[in-house]
Short mmCIF file of C-alpha atoms in Angstrom, two decimals:
data_model
loop_
_atom_site.label_atom_id
_atom_site.label_comp_id
_atom_site.label_asym_id
_atom_site.label_seq_id
_atom_site.Cartn_x
_atom_site.Cartn_y
_atom_site.Cartn_z
CA MET A 1 9.37 -15.64 -11.52
CA CYS A 2 7.46 -13.91 -8.72
CA ARG A 3 5.79 -10.75 -10.06
CA PHE A 4 7.50 -8.71 -7.31
CA TYR A 5 10.89 -9.43 -8.83
CA GLN A 6 9.62 -8.60 -12.27
CA ILE A 7 8.41 -5.25 -10.96
CA PHE A 8 11.55 -4.68 -8.88
CA PRO A 9 14.39 -6.56 -10.66
CA LYS A 10 17.03 -5.06 -8.30
CA ALA A 11 15.33 -6.50 -5.25
CA SER A 12 17.57 -8.77 -3.20
CA LYS A 13 18.75 -9.33 0.38
CA SER A 14 21.08 -6.39 -0.02
CA TYR A 15 18.59 -4.14 -1.86
CA LYS A 16 15.14 -3.77 -0.37
CA PRO A 17 12.64 -1.76 -2.49
CA LEU A 18 11.19 1.35 -0.88
CA ILE A 19 7.65 2.21 -1.90
CA ALA A 20 6.30 5.63 -0.97
CA MET A 21 2.63 6.43 -0.40
CA ALA A 22 1.01 9.21 -2.41
CA HIS A 23 -2.04 9.88 -0.27
CA VAL A 24 -4.91 11.34 -2.27
CA PRO A 25 -7.00 13.93 -0.37
CA PRO A 26 -10.73 13.21 0.15
CA LEU A 27 -12.52 12.30 -3.09
CA PRO A 28 -15.79 13.90 -4.36
CA GLY A 29 -18.78 12.90 -2.30
CA THR A 30 -16.81 12.02 0.83
CA PRO A 31 -17.37 14.05 4.04
CA LEU A 32 -14.03 15.92 3.92
CA PHE A 33 -13.90 16.67 0.19
CA ASP A 34 -12.82 20.23 -0.61
CA GLN A 35 -15.42 21.41 -3.10
CA ASN A 36 -13.65 24.70 -3.71
CA LYS A 37 -10.48 23.01 -4.95
CA GLY A 38 -12.34 20.23 -6.72
CA VAL A 39 -10.74 17.31 -8.51
CA GLN A 40 -7.97 19.53 -9.87
CA GLY A 41 -7.01 20.31 -6.27
CA LEU A 42 -6.52 16.59 -5.64
CA ILE A 43 -4.25 16.32 -8.67
CA ASP A 44 -2.22 19.39 -7.72
CA HIS A 45 -1.69 18.05 -4.17
CA VAL A 46 -0.67 14.58 -5.31
CA LYS A 47 1.63 15.90 -8.06
CA ARG A 48 3.53 17.98 -5.54
CA ASP A 49 3.94 15.08 -3.13
CA THR A 50 4.88 12.64 -5.91
CA GLU A 51 7.56 14.93 -7.34
CA ILE A 52 9.21 15.17 -3.92
CA LEU A 53 9.05 11.41 -3.37
CA LEU A 54 10.51 10.64 -6.80
CA ALA A 55 13.29 13.18 -6.36
CA GLY A 56 14.04 11.60 -2.99
CA GLY A 57 14.85 8.28 -4.62
CA PHE A 58 11.96 5.92 -3.88
CA ASP A 59 11.66 2.83 -6.06
CA ALA A 60 7.91 3.16 -6.60
CA ILE A 61 4.84 5.20 -5.75
CA LEU A 62 1.60 3.80 -4.32
CA PHE A 63 -1.51 5.94 -4.83
CA CYS A 64 -4.20 5.53 -2.17
CA ASN A 65 -7.44 7.29 -1.17
CA GLU A 66 -6.23 7.80 2.40
CA GLY A 67 -8.37 10.90 2.87
CA ASP A 68 -11.72 9.17 2.33
CA ARG A 69 -12.66 8.80 6.00
CA PRO A 70 -14.92 7.13 6.99
CA TYR A 71 -13.75 4.34 4.73
CA GLN A 72 -16.20 2.13 2.87
CA LEU A 73 -16.13 -1.50 1.75
CA ASN A 74 -17.98 -0.89 -1.52
CA ALA A 75 -16.75 1.99 -3.66
CA GLY A 76 -18.84 4.10 -5.98
CA LEU A 77 -18.19 4.50 -9.69
CA GLU A 78 -17.08 8.09 -9.16
CA ALA A 79 -14.34 6.98 -6.74
CA SER A 80 -12.92 4.58 -9.28
CA ALA A 81 -13.07 7.22 -12.01
CA VAL A 82 -11.42 10.00 -10.00
CA MET A 83 -8.72 7.76 -8.56
CA THR A 84 -7.91 6.53 -12.05
CA ARG A 85 -7.59 10.10 -13.27
CA VAL A 86 -5.37 11.12 -10.36
CA ALA A 87 -3.07 8.11 -10.77
CA THR A 88 -2.87 8.61 -14.55
CA GLU A 89 -1.98 12.30 -14.31
CA CYS A 90 0.48 11.90 -11.44
CA LYS A 91 2.16 8.57 -12.15
CA PRO A 92 5.93 8.35 -12.67
CA THR A 93 7.29 7.62 -16.11
CA ASP A 94 10.59 6.09 -15.06
CA ARG A 95 9.64 3.59 -12.32
CA PRO A 96 6.68 1.40 -11.24
CA PHE A 97 3.57 2.57 -9.44
CA GLY A 98 0.76 0.88 -7.65
CA VAL A 99 -2.79 1.67 -6.50
CA ASP A 100 -4.91 0.97 -3.43
CA PHE A 101 -8.49 1.68 -2.47
CA LEU A 102 -9.62 1.63 1.15
CA TRP A 103 -11.24 -0.86 1.29
CA ASP A 104 -12.55 -2.30 -1.98
CA ALA A 105 -10.26 -4.70 -3.84
CA GLN A 106 -12.43 -4.72 -6.96
CA CYS A 107 -12.20 -0.94 -7.14
CA ALA A 108 -8.43 -1.10 -6.76
CA LEU A 109 -8.30 -3.62 -9.62
CA ALA A 110 -10.39 -1.31 -11.82
CA ILE A 111 -8.08 1.63 -11.05
CA ALA A 112 -5.01 -0.51 -11.78
CA ILE A 113 -6.43 -1.57 -15.14
CA GLY A 114 -7.44 1.98 -16.08
CA SER A 115 -4.20 3.61 -15.04
CA GLY A 116 -1.73 0.91 -16.08
CA ALA A 117 -0.42 0.25 -12.55
CA SER A 118 2.21 -2.43 -11.99
CA PHE A 119 0.76 -3.59 -8.66
CA MET A 120 -2.16 -3.16 -6.30
CA ARG A 121 -2.38 -3.36 -2.51
CA GLU A 122 -5.45 -4.76 -0.75
CA VAL A 123 -6.90 -7.14 1.80
CA ILE A 124 -7.92 -10.01 -0.46
CA SER A 125 -8.95 -12.86 1.85
CA GLY A 126 -10.13 -13.75 5.32
CA SER A 127 -13.01 -12.54 7.48
CA TRP A 128 -12.69 -9.45 9.64
CA GLU A 129 -14.48 -7.32 12.19
CA SER A 130 -13.62 -3.73 11.37
CA ASP A 131 -14.46 -0.07 11.89
CA MET A 132 -16.36 -0.38 8.59
CA GLY A 133 -18.41 -3.38 9.81
CA PRO A 134 -18.16 -7.09 8.86
CA TRP A 135 -15.65 -7.56 6.06
CA ASN A 136 -15.32 -10.58 3.78
CA PRO A 137 -12.97 -10.05 0.81
CA ASP A 138 -13.14 -12.39 -2.17
CA ALA A 139 -9.73 -13.46 -3.48
CA ALA A 140 -11.28 -15.94 -5.90
CA LYS A 141 -13.18 -13.25 -7.79
CA LEU A 142 -10.27 -10.81 -7.72
CA LEU A 143 -7.77 -13.23 -9.27
CA ARG A 144 -10.27 -14.49 -11.80
CA ASP A 145 -11.02 -10.92 -12.85
CA ARG A 146 -7.30 -10.13 -13.12
CA ARG A 147 -7.03 -13.00 -15.59
CA ALA A 148 -10.22 -12.13 -17.45
CA PHE A 149 -9.13 -8.51 -17.90
CA GLY A 150 -5.75 -9.52 -19.30
CA ARG A 151 -3.59 -8.22 -16.43
CA GLU A 152 -1.74 -11.34 -15.41
CA ASP A 153 1.31 -9.11 -14.97
CA LEU A 154 -0.36 -7.11 -12.17
CA GLY A 155 1.20 -7.81 -8.81
CA ILE A 156 -1.20 -8.29 -5.91
CA PHE A 157 0.19 -7.23 -2.55
CA ALA A 158 -1.95 -8.80 0.18
CA ASN A 159 -2.34 -7.11 3.57
CA ILE A 160 -2.81 -9.92 6.10
CA THR A 161 -3.10 -7.67 9.17
CA PRO A 162 -5.30 -4.77 7.97
CA GLU A 163 -5.48 -1.49 9.81
CA PHE A 164 -8.71 -0.61 11.61
CA ALA A 165 -9.68 -4.33 11.77
CA SER A 166 -8.94 -7.65 13.44
CA ALA A 167 -9.36 -11.19 12.19
CA ILE A 168 -12.34 -13.30 13.18
CA GLY A 169 -10.81 -16.42 14.69
CA ASN A 170 -7.67 -17.16 16.66
CA ARG A 171 -5.01 -17.80 14.03
CA THR A 172 -1.76 -15.90 14.41
CA ALA A 173 -0.50 -13.50 11.73
CA ALA A 174 2.09 -16.08 10.73
CA GLN A 175 -0.56 -18.78 10.34
CA ILE A 176 -2.77 -16.45 8.28
CA ALA A 177 0.17 -15.47 6.07
CA LYS A 178 1.18 -19.07 5.42
CA SER A 179 -2.38 -20.09 4.60
CA THR A 180 -3.00 -17.02 2.44
CA VAL A 181 0.04 -17.79 0.27
CA VAL A 182 -1.29 -21.29 -0.40
CA SER A 183 -4.99 -20.54 -0.80
CA SER A 184 -5.12 -17.05 -2.30
CA LEU A 185 -1.94 -16.83 -4.39
CA PRO A 186 -0.72 -13.29 -3.55
CA ASP A 187 2.55 -11.98 -4.95
CA VAL A 188 3.58 -10.22 -1.74
CA ILE A 189 2.58 -10.47 1.92
CA LEU A 190 2.18 -7.20 3.83
CA VAL A 191 2.31 -6.82 7.61
CA SER A 192 0.64 -3.77 9.16
CA GLY A 193 0.08 -2.17 12.54
CA PRO A 194 -3.38 -1.50 14.02
CA MET A 195 -3.76 1.94 12.34
CA ALA A 196 -2.27 3.97 9.52
CA GLY A 197 1.19 5.13 10.57
CA SER A 198 1.53 2.62 13.43
CA GLU A 199 4.07 -0.18 13.27
CA PRO A 200 3.43 -3.89 13.94
CA ASP A 201 5.48 -5.72 16.52
CA VAL A 202 8.82 -6.52 14.91
CA ASN A 203 8.47 -10.08 16.20
CA THR A 204 5.30 -10.45 14.17
CA VAL A 205 7.18 -9.51 11.01
CA ALA A 206 9.91 -11.98 11.93
CA LYS A 207 7.44 -14.81 12.47
CA VAL A 208 5.59 -14.06 9.24
CA ARG A 209 8.86 -14.04 7.31
CA GLU A 210 9.80 -17.41 8.85
CA ALA A 211 6.38 -18.92 8.06
CA VAL A 212 6.15 -17.86 4.42
CA ASP A 213 7.99 -19.48 1.50
CA SER A 214 11.24 -17.61 0.84
CA ASN A 215 10.13 -16.90 -2.74
CA ILE A 216 7.28 -14.73 -1.48
CA PRO A 217 8.42 -11.29 -0.32
CA VAL A 218 7.23 -9.97 3.05
CA LEU A 219 7.02 -6.17 3.31
CA LEU A 220 6.47 -3.83 6.20
CA ASN A 221 3.21 -2.08 5.27
CA THR A 222 2.71 0.57 7.97
CA GLY A 223 4.77 2.25 10.64
CA ALA A 224 8.07 2.42 8.76
CA LYS A 225 10.14 5.15 10.41
CA SER A 226 13.66 6.41 9.87
CA ASN A 227 14.66 5.59 13.43
CA THR A 228 13.29 2.01 13.43
CA ILE A 229 13.58 0.77 9.83
CA LYS A 230 16.89 -0.94 10.57
CA GLU A 231 15.20 -3.33 13.00
CA PHE A 232 12.40 -4.23 10.59
CA PHE A 233 14.81 -4.73 7.70
CA LYS A 234 16.39 -7.63 9.57
CA TYR A 235 13.28 -9.53 8.45
CA ALA A 236 11.28 -7.54 5.86
CA ASP A 237 12.15 -7.61 2.16
CA GLY A 238 11.14 -4.01 1.63
CA CYS A 239 8.60 -1.51 2.90
CA ILE A 240 5.72 0.80 2.10
CA VAL A 241 5.99 4.14 3.94
CA GLY A 242 3.68 7.13 4.19
CA SER A 243 3.19 8.83 7.54
CA ASP A 244 6.85 9.20 8.43
CA LEU A 245 7.39 11.25 5.27
CA LYS A 246 4.71 13.80 6.15
CA ARG A 247 5.06 17.12 7.97
CA ASP A 248 5.21 16.37 11.72
CA GLY A 249 4.84 12.66 10.88
CA TYR A 250 1.05 13.10 10.59
CA THR A 251 -0.59 10.88 8.02
CA TRP A 252 -2.88 13.49 6.44
CA ASN A 253 -0.31 16.30 6.11
CA GLU A 254 1.71 17.03 2.97
CA VAL A 255 5.06 15.34 2.23
CA ASP A 256 8.07 16.93 3.92
CA PRO A 257 11.28 16.88 1.78
CA GLU A 258 13.52 16.78 4.87
CA ARG A 259 11.70 13.78 6.30
CA VAL A 260 11.94 12.06 2.89
CA LYS A 261 15.71 12.51 2.86
CA ARG A 262 16.01 11.33 6.46
CA PHE A 263 14.06 8.14 5.74
CA ILE A 264 15.87 7.34 2.49
CA ASP A 265 19.27 7.81 4.17
CA ALA A 266 18.28 5.53 7.08
CA ALA A 267 16.74 2.83 4.89
CA ARG A 268 19.55 2.74 2.32
CA SER A 269 22.23 2.54 5.03
#
């Protein structure tokens, strides 16, 4: 069975899992880190957001270092350690959670192992030109390490249209998705817009869903909004949402309970 359906056993055509982002403020050593609040400040912020998201009815939480601008392709040891602590102290006890690190898949794997996450989200394959410079993920090492570290149960959600980047070459998103499934063995395909909080073209999601084996879920990864989720759910098997749940819809603000309710009501209808 696909790991996605082991993590979300209720998932079906009539029930699409909703995964909420818990954006971690800037980590120690990054340009925007708040030294006065320290690491405890990160935990307090994420705990508040997570409690609202869980009360709202999301199926899972995804912890991510969204505040670490400018992003880096090779994380430091302190980033892995702090993210593991935040996820461990803030994780739900009654539903799954995942982790992500922008943009180092090996770091995300380390955090997942240390915190006991059920899934991780990353760009795992391809070659990209990006705001962070040339980018060449290594799916082979990632999946071999997952096996070596005894986490064969860990779902890997592969972003095939990463934000702040574009593919080197001329393959379409649908062609990349189809090839990635065969060559890199992800558990889920994610389709994103060009930046955090921005949606992809709905036709791109439709073409990716058509191109990929029906046993592999395709999720909307960015840009999910209460007023447009109905259109994307014609094709996507679920979604990851962050910005639309924040005050004023701004990615780096705190979670807004009213916007959470609005999104849940729209997505569940």
